Amino acid sequence: MADAPTPLEPGGTNAVGVTLGLVGDEWNLLILRYAVMGVRRYGEWREALPISHAVLSGRLAYLTEMAVFEKAEYSGGRLEYRLTKRGRDLWTVLLTVWAWESTWVPQHAESLPVMVHLGCGSEFAPVLACHGCLDAVLPRDVAGTFGPSGGWERSVPSGTTRRRVASSAAGLFPQTMTLIGNRWSAAILGGAFQGLNRFRDFEQRLGAPPAVVADRLRVFRELGIFEQVPSPDRADWTTYHLTDKGRAFFPVVVTSIAWGQRWFQAPEGPALIYRHQGCGQWFAPRLLCGKCGAALRGQDVAVERPELA
Ligand SMILES: [Zn+2]
Ligand SMILES: [Zn+2]
């Protein structure tokens, strides 16, 4: 069953909301980071991460419920957590998060994994491309619109309040979490990639409280995700535009949403529909090796713990 998509409730949280609930949680990303490096047992995560019993067992139960892990006995009735096909499929999301963090966020409490493309033997950073034509794409090359299960209301991260209370992680991916770790930040970022750039539009189109919009715009400016640009139309209007750093987060957004829409399907249809302007086809993300240009497959990528200095 884990290899089949999960049907979502009609009218309920869509694939974007489900995905944000999962990917927008720092502990989940950290647990998955070790899982793709081969960790399967409770004690191994406890050793690898500054994580409490309550938080780890809660996240393992949640990720199992989401069919990212399946439980299996390994000896004497003891359980381990194996990545399902759906779980292994998250490698594109992890890779794009690591690549963005390592390029744009100077300080890390823990070193990021080293990614090696087995095809060419090089350490690499992934390049986002169009699945159809394999051309590298930038955010401006891809048009995203809401599909039949889209809309901001249905895209609210699911399950976050329940789990957020427990604790936040040790700040190992602080900037990724600032961007997608809560409802309004994720919506404002998503709105920016859909072309919103004015305070009033963020407020009205997203239905966000003005104080929240003001706060997030300030934080995004401080992190260098948005820059403030005076409107050419009216001197007293300011617009907020994604910087290079902000645009560079696009691969994380589209690989996450593609994963979510593959594995969680609303009966009405997709939440977001992308088109690649370059080739005119529906857009789905494909990652290329930044060194040799080959299209990557999960099994071609080795993830290694960094050498200790
Ligand atoms: Zn294309
Ligand atoms: Zn390569």
Short mmCIF file of C-alpha atoms and ligand atoms in Angstrom, two decimals:
data_model
loop_
_atom_site.label_atom_id
_atom_site.label_comp_id
_atom_site.label_asym_id
_atom_site.label_seq_id
_atom_site.Cartn_x
_atom_site.Cartn_y
_atom_site.Cartn_z
CA MET A 1 0.00 0.00 0.00
CA ALA A 2 2.87 2.36 0.72
CA ASP A 3 3.67 2.34 -2.99
CA ALA A 4 0.21 3.67 -3.92
CA PRO A 5 -0.78 7.33 -3.46
CA THR A 6 -2.85 8.21 -0.40
CA PRO A 7 -6.29 9.57 -1.29
CA LEU A 8 -7.11 12.85 0.47
CA GLU A 9 -10.51 13.90 1.79
CA PRO A 10 -12.71 15.82 -0.65
CA GLY A 11 -12.58 19.51 0.23
CA GLY A 12 -9.88 18.93 2.85
CA THR A 13 -6.21 19.74 3.14
CA ASN A 14 -4.59 19.40 -0.28
CA ALA A 15 -1.24 17.93 -1.24
CA VAL A 16 0.54 21.24 -0.63
CA GLY A 17 -0.76 21.41 2.94
CA VAL A 18 0.16 17.79 3.63
CA THR A 19 3.63 18.32 2.20
CA LEU A 20 4.28 21.51 4.15
CA GLY A 21 3.19 19.75 7.32
CA LEU A 22 5.84 17.12 6.69
CA VAL A 23 8.71 19.01 5.04
CA GLY A 24 8.16 22.19 7.06
CA ASP A 25 9.24 20.43 10.24
CA GLU A 26 12.92 20.52 11.04
CA TRP A 27 12.93 17.28 13.03
CA ASN A 28 11.35 15.41 10.14
CA LEU A 29 14.07 16.67 7.80
CA LEU A 30 16.79 15.70 10.25
CA ILE A 31 15.37 12.23 10.82
CA LEU A 32 15.08 11.74 7.06
CA ARG A 33 18.59 13.01 6.51
CA TYR A 34 19.93 10.16 8.62
CA ALA A 35 17.46 7.69 7.12
CA VAL A 36 18.82 8.27 3.61
CA MET A 37 22.31 7.68 5.01
CA GLY A 38 21.16 4.29 6.25
CA VAL A 39 19.89 4.88 9.80
CA ARG A 40 16.89 2.70 10.66
CA ARG A 41 16.88 2.23 14.40
CA TYR A 42 15.60 4.37 17.20
CA GLY A 43 18.88 4.28 19.11
CA GLU A 44 20.87 5.39 16.07
CA TRP A 45 18.78 8.54 15.71
CA ARG A 46 19.09 9.23 19.42
CA GLU A 47 22.85 9.02 19.06
CA ALA A 48 23.00 11.14 15.93
CA LEU A 49 20.63 13.93 16.95
CA PRO A 50 20.02 16.13 20.00
CA ILE A 51 16.47 14.78 20.13
CA SER A 52 14.32 13.75 23.09
CA HIS A 53 12.49 10.47 23.40
CA ALA A 54 9.08 12.15 23.12
CA VAL A 55 9.99 14.09 19.98
CA LEU A 56 11.70 11.20 18.21
CA SER A 57 8.98 8.67 18.92
CA GLY A 58 6.33 11.23 17.93
CA ARG A 59 8.03 11.98 14.61
CA LEU A 60 8.68 8.31 13.82
CA ALA A 61 5.01 7.54 14.47
CA TYR A 62 3.95 10.46 12.27
CA LEU A 63 6.31 9.53 9.42
CA THR A 64 5.07 5.94 9.61
CA GLU A 65 1.46 7.13 9.52
CA MET A 66 2.40 9.14 6.41
CA ALA A 67 3.86 5.92 4.92
CA VAL A 68 7.31 7.47 4.59
CA PHE A 69 8.57 4.70 6.87
CA GLU A 70 7.38 1.19 7.34
CA LYS A 71 8.09 -0.66 10.54
CA ALA A 72 9.82 -4.02 10.31
CA GLU A 73 11.19 -6.43 12.87
CA TYR A 74 14.92 -6.92 12.84
CA SER A 75 15.71 -9.05 15.86
CA GLY A 76 13.90 -10.36 18.89
CA GLY A 77 10.78 -8.43 17.98
CA ARG A 78 12.60 -5.10 17.96
CA LEU A 79 11.46 -2.66 15.32
CA GLU A 80 13.27 -0.63 12.77
CA TYR A 81 11.99 2.02 10.41
CA ARG A 82 12.63 1.46 6.74
CA LEU A 83 12.10 4.08 4.09
CA THR A 84 9.30 3.12 1.74
CA LYS A 85 9.40 3.98 -1.96
CA ARG A 86 7.53 7.15 -1.00
CA GLY A 87 10.13 7.90 1.65
CA ARG A 88 13.08 7.27 -0.66
CA ASP A 89 11.38 9.54 -3.16
CA LEU A 90 12.04 12.48 -0.82
CA TRP A 91 15.71 12.53 -1.84
CA THR A 92 15.04 15.39 -4.29
CA VAL A 93 13.66 17.53 -1.47
CA LEU A 94 16.58 16.79 0.85
CA LEU A 95 19.11 17.47 -1.90
CA THR A 96 17.60 20.82 -2.81
CA VAL A 97 17.36 21.90 0.85
CA TRP A 98 21.02 21.00 1.42
CA ALA A 99 22.14 22.70 -1.75
CA TRP A 100 20.29 25.90 -0.88
CA GLU A 101 21.49 25.93 2.72
CA SER A 102 25.09 25.28 1.76
CA THR A 103 25.10 28.05 -0.86
CA TRP A 104 23.14 30.73 0.95
CA VAL A 105 23.35 30.16 4.68
CA PRO A 106 26.86 30.68 6.02
CA GLN A 107 26.48 29.36 9.56
CA HIS A 108 25.50 25.78 10.32
CA ALA A 109 25.39 24.14 13.70
CA GLU A 110 26.05 20.79 12.02
CA SER A 111 27.82 20.28 8.71
CA LEU A 112 25.65 19.46 5.74
CA PRO A 113 26.04 16.11 4.02
CA VAL A 114 28.31 15.80 1.01
CA MET A 115 26.52 14.80 -2.17
CA VAL A 116 28.42 12.78 -4.75
CA HIS A 117 27.11 11.89 -8.20
CA LEU A 118 28.21 8.30 -8.82
CA GLY A 119 27.84 8.81 -12.57
CA CYS A 120 30.75 11.24 -12.76
CA GLY A 121 32.29 10.77 -9.32
CA SER A 122 32.03 14.45 -8.44
CA GLU A 123 30.67 16.34 -5.49
CA PHE A 124 27.86 18.31 -7.02
CA ALA A 125 24.97 20.66 -6.47
CA PRO A 126 21.71 19.81 -8.24
CA VAL A 127 20.34 21.95 -11.07
CA LEU A 128 16.60 22.20 -11.55
CA ALA A 129 15.38 21.15 -14.98
CA CYS A 130 12.11 20.42 -16.78
CA HIS A 131 11.18 16.75 -16.79
CA GLY A 132 9.86 16.98 -20.33
CA CYS A 133 12.68 18.73 -22.19
CA LEU A 134 15.54 18.47 -19.61
CA ASP A 135 16.39 22.16 -20.03
CA ALA A 136 17.56 23.89 -16.86
CA VAL A 137 14.84 26.23 -15.58
CA LEU A 138 14.65 29.37 -13.47
CA PRO A 139 11.52 30.42 -11.57
CA ARG A 140 10.55 32.83 -14.34
CA ASP A 141 10.49 29.95 -16.86
CA VAL A 142 7.77 28.11 -14.95
CA ALA A 143 4.20 29.35 -14.54
CA GLY A 144 2.32 27.94 -11.56
CA THR A 145 -1.43 28.23 -11.08
CA PHE A 146 -3.85 26.65 -8.66
CA GLY A 147 -5.54 23.48 -9.84
CA PRO A 148 -8.94 22.12 -8.72
CA SER A 149 -7.83 21.30 -5.16
CA GLY A 150 -5.72 24.50 -4.93
CA GLY A 151 -6.34 27.73 -3.04
CA TRP A 152 -4.65 29.08 0.08
CA GLU A 153 -7.24 27.77 2.52
CA ARG A 154 -6.66 24.16 1.55
CA SER A 155 -2.88 24.58 1.43
CA VAL A 156 -2.46 25.28 5.15
CA PRO A 157 0.16 22.89 6.60
CA SER A 158 -1.58 19.96 8.24
CA GLY A 159 -0.78 18.68 11.69
CA THR A 160 1.68 21.45 12.55
CA THR A 161 0.01 22.88 15.64
CA ARG A 162 -0.24 19.44 17.19
CA ARG A 163 3.45 18.74 16.68
CA ARG A 164 4.84 22.27 16.92
CA VAL A 165 4.05 22.43 20.62
CA ALA A 166 6.56 19.69 21.43
CA SER A 167 9.74 21.54 20.50
CA SER A 168 11.59 23.03 17.62
CA ALA A 169 14.80 21.39 16.53
CA ALA A 170 18.25 22.60 17.33
CA GLY A 171 18.21 25.21 14.59
CA LEU A 172 20.06 23.05 12.12
CA PHE A 173 18.12 24.33 9.10
CA PRO A 174 16.98 27.66 10.56
CA GLN A 175 16.48 29.54 7.33
CA THR A 176 14.63 26.77 5.52
CA MET A 177 12.32 26.56 8.51
CA THR A 178 11.82 30.33 8.53
CA LEU A 179 10.66 30.06 4.92
CA ILE A 180 8.42 27.00 5.05
CA GLY A 181 8.11 26.07 8.72
CA ASN A 182 4.85 27.86 9.34
CA ARG A 183 1.64 28.59 7.56
CA TRP A 184 2.01 32.26 6.70
CA SER A 185 5.66 32.23 5.74
CA ALA A 186 5.02 29.38 3.32
CA ALA A 187 1.98 31.17 1.88
CA ILE A 188 3.86 34.45 1.41
CA LEU A 189 6.73 32.66 -0.28
CA GLY A 190 4.32 30.71 -2.48
CA GLY A 191 2.50 33.95 -3.29
CA ALA A 192 5.79 35.60 -4.27
CA PHE A 193 6.56 32.73 -6.66
CA GLN A 194 3.07 33.21 -8.12
CA GLY A 195 3.88 36.88 -8.73
CA LEU A 196 2.39 38.69 -5.71
CA ASN A 197 4.58 41.59 -4.63
CA ARG A 198 2.50 44.12 -2.71
CA PHE A 199 1.58 44.20 0.96
CA ARG A 200 -2.10 44.53 0.14
CA ASP A 201 -2.00 41.55 -2.20
CA PHE A 202 -0.35 39.31 0.38
CA GLU A 203 -2.95 40.42 2.89
CA GLN A 204 -6.02 40.10 0.69
CA ARG A 205 -5.15 37.21 -1.59
CA LEU A 206 -3.77 35.02 1.18
CA GLY A 207 -6.24 36.20 3.82
CA ALA A 208 -3.31 36.92 6.13
CA PRO A 209 -3.63 39.26 9.12
CA PRO A 210 -1.80 42.54 8.37
CA ALA A 211 0.41 42.31 11.45
CA VAL A 212 1.55 38.86 10.33
CA VAL A 213 2.25 40.07 6.79
CA ALA A 214 4.27 43.00 8.16
CA ASP A 215 6.26 40.69 10.42
CA ARG A 216 7.03 38.11 7.72
CA LEU A 217 7.99 40.74 5.17
CA ARG A 218 10.41 42.18 7.71
CA VAL A 219 11.92 38.76 8.46
CA PHE A 220 12.20 37.90 4.76
CA ARG A 221 13.97 41.22 4.12
CA GLU A 222 16.36 40.60 7.00
CA LEU A 223 17.22 37.18 5.64
CA GLY A 224 17.75 38.62 2.17
CA ILE A 225 14.86 36.64 0.64
CA PHE A 226 12.92 39.75 -0.40
CA GLU A 227 14.09 43.19 -1.38
CA GLN A 228 11.94 46.24 -1.14
CA VAL A 229 11.48 48.12 -4.40
CA PRO A 230 9.58 51.40 -4.82
CA SER A 231 6.66 50.99 -7.19
CA PRO A 232 7.11 52.76 -10.52
CA ASP A 233 3.36 53.55 -10.46
CA ARG A 234 3.05 55.32 -7.16
CA ALA A 235 5.74 56.72 -4.91
CA ASP A 236 3.99 55.57 -1.73
CA TRP A 237 3.64 51.96 -2.87
CA THR A 238 6.40 49.56 -2.11
CA THR A 239 6.77 46.18 -3.74
CA TYR A 240 8.59 43.15 -2.41
CA HIS A 241 10.60 41.11 -4.86
CA LEU A 242 12.46 37.87 -4.47
CA THR A 243 16.24 38.31 -4.40
CA ASP A 244 18.64 35.81 -5.99
CA LYS A 245 18.69 33.98 -2.67
CA GLY A 246 14.89 33.88 -2.57
CA ARG A 247 14.61 32.66 -6.16
CA ALA A 248 17.23 30.02 -5.47
CA PHE A 249 14.77 28.40 -3.05
CA PHE A 250 12.45 27.54 -5.95
CA PRO A 251 13.84 24.00 -6.43
CA VAL A 252 12.91 23.20 -2.82
CA VAL A 253 9.37 24.44 -3.41
CA VAL A 254 8.76 22.56 -6.65
CA THR A 255 10.41 19.30 -5.64
CA SER A 256 8.39 19.32 -2.40
CA ILE A 257 5.12 20.00 -4.17
CA ALA A 258 5.84 17.42 -6.87
CA TRP A 259 6.53 14.82 -4.18
CA GLY A 260 3.33 15.72 -2.34
CA GLN A 261 1.19 15.62 -5.45
CA ARG A 262 2.59 12.28 -6.48
CA TRP A 263 1.86 10.65 -3.14
CA PHE A 264 -1.21 12.48 -1.81
CA GLN A 265 -4.04 12.95 -4.23
CA ALA A 266 -7.16 15.02 -3.72
CA PRO A 267 -10.24 13.66 -5.53
CA GLU A 268 -10.75 17.02 -7.26
CA GLY A 269 -7.33 16.94 -8.95
CA PRO A 270 -3.99 18.66 -8.33
CA ALA A 271 -3.49 21.67 -6.07
CA LEU A 272 -0.89 23.31 -8.27
CA ILE A 273 -0.29 23.03 -11.98
CA TYR A 274 2.98 24.16 -13.49
CA ARG A 275 3.84 24.79 -17.09
CA HIS A 276 7.33 25.18 -18.55
CA GLN A 277 7.18 28.24 -20.77
CA GLY A 278 10.26 27.10 -22.70
CA CYS A 279 8.79 23.88 -24.13
CA GLY A 280 5.11 24.54 -23.46
CA GLN A 281 4.65 21.24 -21.63
CA TRP A 282 3.36 20.62 -18.14
CA PHE A 283 6.29 21.12 -15.83
CA ALA A 284 7.54 18.53 -13.41
CA PRO A 285 10.94 18.93 -11.76
CA ARG A 286 13.95 16.89 -12.71
CA LEU A 287 17.34 17.38 -11.11
CA LEU A 288 20.55 17.40 -13.10
CA CYS A 289 24.08 16.97 -11.84
CA GLY A 290 25.62 20.44 -11.70
CA LYS A 291 29.01 18.97 -12.69
CA CYS A 292 28.31 16.66 -15.63
CA GLY A 293 24.76 17.68 -16.55
CA ALA A 294 23.31 14.16 -16.41
CA ALA A 295 19.74 13.71 -15.18
CA LEU A 296 19.98 12.34 -11.63
CA ARG A 297 18.33 9.24 -10.29
CA GLY A 298 18.13 8.60 -6.56
CA GLN A 299 20.38 5.57 -6.79
CA ASP A 300 23.10 7.62 -8.54
CA VAL A 301 23.54 9.92 -5.58
CA ALA A 302 25.71 9.04 -2.61
CA VAL A 303 25.16 11.04 0.54
CA GLU A 304 28.10 11.05 2.89
CA ARG A 305 28.77 12.53 6.25
CA PRO A 306 31.34 15.27 5.81
CA GLU A 307 34.92 14.50 6.78
CA LEU A 308 35.74 15.86 10.18
CA ALA A 309 38.13 18.74 9.92
ZN ZN B 1 10.36 21.83 -20.72
ZN ZN B 2 27.69 14.20 -12.48
#
